[in-house]
PDB file of C-alpha atoms in Angstrom:
ATOM      1  CA  MET D   7     -13.258  33.368   0.016  1.00  0.00           C
ATOM      2  CA  ASN D   8     -12.131  29.828  -0.672  1.00  0.00           C
ATOM      3  CA  TYR D   9      -8.488  28.617  -0.307  1.00  0.00           C
ATOM      4  CA  TRP D  10      -7.489  29.011  -3.985  1.00  0.00           C
ATOM      5  CA  GLU D  11      -8.997  32.560  -4.132  1.00  0.00           C
ATOM      6  CA  GLU D  12      -7.099  33.442  -1.018  1.00  0.00           C
ATOM      7  CA  CYS D  13      -3.938  32.006  -2.562  1.00  0.00           C
ATOM      8  CA  ILE D  14      -4.105  33.884  -5.752  1.00  0.00           C
ATOM      9  CA  SER D  15      -5.191  37.116  -4.122  1.00  0.00           C
ATOM     10  CA  GLU D  16      -2.154  36.994  -1.890  1.00  0.00           C
ATOM     11  CA  ALA D  17       0.191  36.134  -4.582  1.00  0.00           C
ATOM     12  CA  PHE D  18      -1.036  38.937  -6.687  1.00  0.00           C
ATOM     13  CA  ASP D  19      -0.805  41.385  -3.899  1.00  0.00           C
ATOM     14  CA  ASP D  20       3.004  40.269  -3.093  1.00  0.00           C
ATOM     15  CA  ALA D  21       3.603  40.678  -6.887  1.00  0.00           C
ATOM     16  CA  GLY D  22       2.092  44.133  -7.048  1.00  0.00           C
ATOM     17  CA  ILE D  23      -0.668  42.865  -9.648  1.00  0.00           C
ATOM     18  CA  LYS D  24      -3.911  44.583  -9.556  1.00  0.00           C
ATOM     19  CA  ALA D  25      -6.778  42.287 -10.490  1.00  0.00           C
ATOM     20  CA  THR D  26     -10.520  42.311 -10.311  1.00  0.00           C
ATOM     21  CA  LYS D  27     -12.525  39.877  -8.264  1.00  0.00           C
ATOM     22  CA  LYS D  28     -13.557  38.142 -11.580  1.00  0.00           C
ATOM     23  CA  GLN D  29      -9.891  37.846 -12.878  1.00  0.00           C
ATOM     24  CA  ILE D  30      -8.803  36.366  -9.378  1.00  0.00           C
ATOM     25  CA  ASP D  31     -11.737  33.919  -9.406  1.00  0.00           C
ATOM     26  CA  THR D  32     -10.653  32.709 -12.992  1.00  0.00           C
ATOM     27  CA  VAL D  33      -7.024  32.238 -12.029  1.00  0.00           C
ATOM     28  CA  ALA D  34      -8.091  30.657  -8.791  1.00  0.00           C
ATOM     29  CA  SER D  35     -10.325  28.072 -10.814  1.00  0.00           C
ATOM     30  CA  TRP D  36      -7.128  27.334 -13.136  1.00  0.00           C
ATOM     31  CA  ALA D  37      -4.894  26.760 -10.062  1.00  0.00           C
ATOM     32  CA  GLU D  38      -7.536  24.588  -8.446  1.00  0.00           C
ATOM     33  CA  GLY D  39      -7.974  22.552 -11.692  1.00  0.00           C
ATOM     34  CA  ALA D  40      -4.325  22.252 -12.080  1.00  0.00           C
ATOM     35  CA  HIS D  41      -4.143  21.063  -8.637  1.00  0.00           C
ATOM     36  CA  GLU D  42      -6.582  18.300  -8.876  1.00  0.00           C
ATOM     37  CA  ASN D  43      -4.893  17.022 -12.158  1.00  0.00           C
ATOM     38  CA  TYR D  44      -1.315  17.208 -10.856  1.00  0.00           C
ATOM     39  CA  GLY D  45      -1.082  13.486 -10.062  1.00  0.00           C
ATOM     40  CA  MET D  46      -2.546  12.367 -13.391  1.00  0.00           C
ATOM     41  CA  ALA D  47      -0.362  14.924 -15.375  1.00  0.00           C
ATOM     42  CA  HIS D  48       2.810  13.598 -13.935  1.00  0.00           C
ATOM     43  CA  GLY D  49       1.840  10.010 -13.962  1.00  0.00           C
ATOM     44  CA  TYR D  50       1.551   9.591 -10.187  1.00  0.00           C
ATOM     45  CA  ASP D  51      -1.921   8.286 -10.356  1.00  0.00           C
ATOM     46  CA  ALA D  52      -1.202   5.937 -13.424  1.00  0.00           C
ATOM     47  CA  ILE D  53       1.978   4.499 -12.107  1.00  0.00           C
ATOM     48  CA  PRO D  54       1.653   2.781  -8.673  1.00  0.00           C
ATOM     49  CA  SER D  55       4.404   3.492  -6.200  1.00  0.00           C
ATOM     50  CA  PRO D  56       6.768   0.573  -5.803  1.00  0.00           C
ATOM     51  CA  TYR D  57       7.032   1.184  -2.140  1.00  0.00           C
ATOM     52  CA  ARG D  58       3.319   1.080  -1.618  1.00  0.00           C
ATOM     53  CA  LEU D  59       3.124  -2.002  -3.669  1.00  0.00           C
ATOM     54  CA  GLU D  60       5.796  -3.726  -1.749  1.00  0.00           C
ATOM     55  CA  ALA D  61       4.284  -2.685   1.641  1.00  0.00           C
ATOM     56  CA  GLU D  62       0.765  -4.056   0.540  1.00  0.00           C
ATOM     57  CA  GLN D  63       2.479  -7.324  -0.620  1.00  0.00           C
ATOM     58  CA  LEU D  64       4.320  -7.494   2.789  1.00  0.00           C
ATOM     59  CA  LYS D  65       1.144  -6.759   4.725  1.00  0.00           C
ATOM     60  CA  ARG D  66      -0.576  -9.503   3.045  1.00  0.00           C
ATOM     61  CA  GLU D  67       2.189 -12.015   3.591  1.00  0.00           C
ATOM     62  CA  LEU D  68       2.297 -11.046   7.223  1.00  0.00           C
ATOM     63  CA  GLU D  69      -1.585 -11.655   7.770  1.00  0.00           C
ATOM     64  CA  ARG D  70      -1.142 -15.181   6.077  1.00  0.00           C
ATOM     65  CA  GLU D  71       1.712 -15.943   8.152  1.00  0.00           C
ATOM     66  CA  GLN D  72      -0.045 -14.807  11.444  1.00  0.00           C
ATOM     67  CA  GLY D  73      -3.130 -16.808  10.398  1.00  0.00           C
ATOM     68  CA  LYS D  74      -1.169 -20.126  10.288  1.00  0.00           C
ATOM     69  CA  VAL D  75      -1.802 -22.751  13.023  1.00  0.00           C
ATOM     70  CA  ILE D  76       0.713 -25.276  14.442  1.00  0.00           C
ATOM     71  CA  CYS D  77       0.529 -28.435  12.337  1.00  0.00           C
ATOM     72  CA  LYS D  78      -1.305 -31.170  14.473  1.00  0.00           C
ATOM     73  CA  GLU D  79       0.236 -34.039  12.162  1.00  0.00           C
ATOM     74  CA  CYS D  80       3.688 -33.403  13.077  1.00  0.00           C
ATOM     75  CA  ASN D  81       3.260 -31.316  16.358  1.00  0.00           C
ATOM     76  CA  GLY D  82       5.097 -28.422  14.805  1.00  0.00           C
ATOM     77  CA  THR D  83       8.363 -30.146  13.838  1.00  0.00           C
ATOM     78  CA  GLY D  84       7.716 -30.367  10.094  1.00  0.00           C
ATOM     79  CA  ARG D  85       8.879 -34.016  10.144  1.00  0.00           C
ATOM     80  CA  ILE D  86       7.121 -37.309  10.635  1.00  0.00           C
ATOM     81  CA  VAL D  87       9.231 -39.717  12.494  1.00  0.00           C
ATOM     82  CA  ILE D  88       8.265 -43.308  12.922  1.00  0.00           C
ATOM     83  CA  PRO D  89      10.792 -45.438  14.884  1.00  0.00           C
ATOM     84  CA  GLY D  90      10.741 -49.153  14.663  1.00  0.00           C
ATOM     85  CA  PRO D  91      13.127 -52.066  15.457  1.00  0.00           C
ATOM     86  CA  TYR D  92      12.910 -53.168  11.984  1.00  0.00           C
ATOM     87  CA  HIS D  93      11.689 -50.205   9.947  1.00  0.00           C
ATOM     88  CA  SER D  94      11.767 -46.640  10.680  1.00  0.00           C
ATOM     89  CA  SER D  95      10.806 -43.532   8.600  1.00  0.00           C
ATOM     90  CA  ASP D  96      11.739 -39.910   8.961  1.00  0.00           C
ATOM     91  CA  SER D  97      10.075 -37.838   6.259  1.00  0.00           C
ATOM     92  CA  GLN D  98       8.813 -34.260   5.672  1.00  0.00           C
ATOM     93  CA  CYS D  99       5.315 -33.733   6.856  1.00  0.00           C
ATOM     94  CA  SER D 100       2.929 -33.636   3.918  1.00  0.00           C
ATOM     95  CA  LYS D 101       0.379 -31.320   5.714  1.00  0.00           C
ATOM     96  CA  CYS D 102       2.538 -28.415   6.400  1.00  0.00           C
ATOM     97  CA  ARG D 103       5.321 -29.301   3.771  1.00  0.00           C
ATOM     98  CA  GLY D 104       8.001 -29.136   6.603  1.00  0.00           C
ATOM     99  CA  GLU D 105       7.125 -25.996   7.870  1.00  0.00           C
ATOM    100  CA  GLY D 106       5.488 -26.913  11.088  1.00  0.00           C
ATOM    101  CA  ARG D 107       2.594 -24.558  10.565  1.00  0.00           C
ATOM    102  CA  HIS D 108      -0.036 -24.233   7.899  1.00  0.00           C
ATOM    103  CA  ASP D 109      -2.952 -22.271   6.788  1.00  0.00           C
ATOM    104  CA  THR D 110      -6.265 -22.967   8.489  1.00  0.00           C
TER     105      THR D 110
END
């Protein structure tokens, strides 16, 4: 006996309902079908969970951040500094956009 037949048979016994094997099979097949379509009937399959979407987005951002390497242009400082006696420069690194790390 499969799970749904067992469930319906036990429920009928508890309720004092007498049913034939064929009747139990029919009700069990309806219960199984209802269970399979529950998510679709209530929109759970059509409407994505905002928590799952946020978790997936954060996971992608974390993987991207972990894949970044230290910028060799600015040695990870995010700034390019050129000292000089007559002309000096202090600017944001164009390779990493001032973050000190960039995608590979």
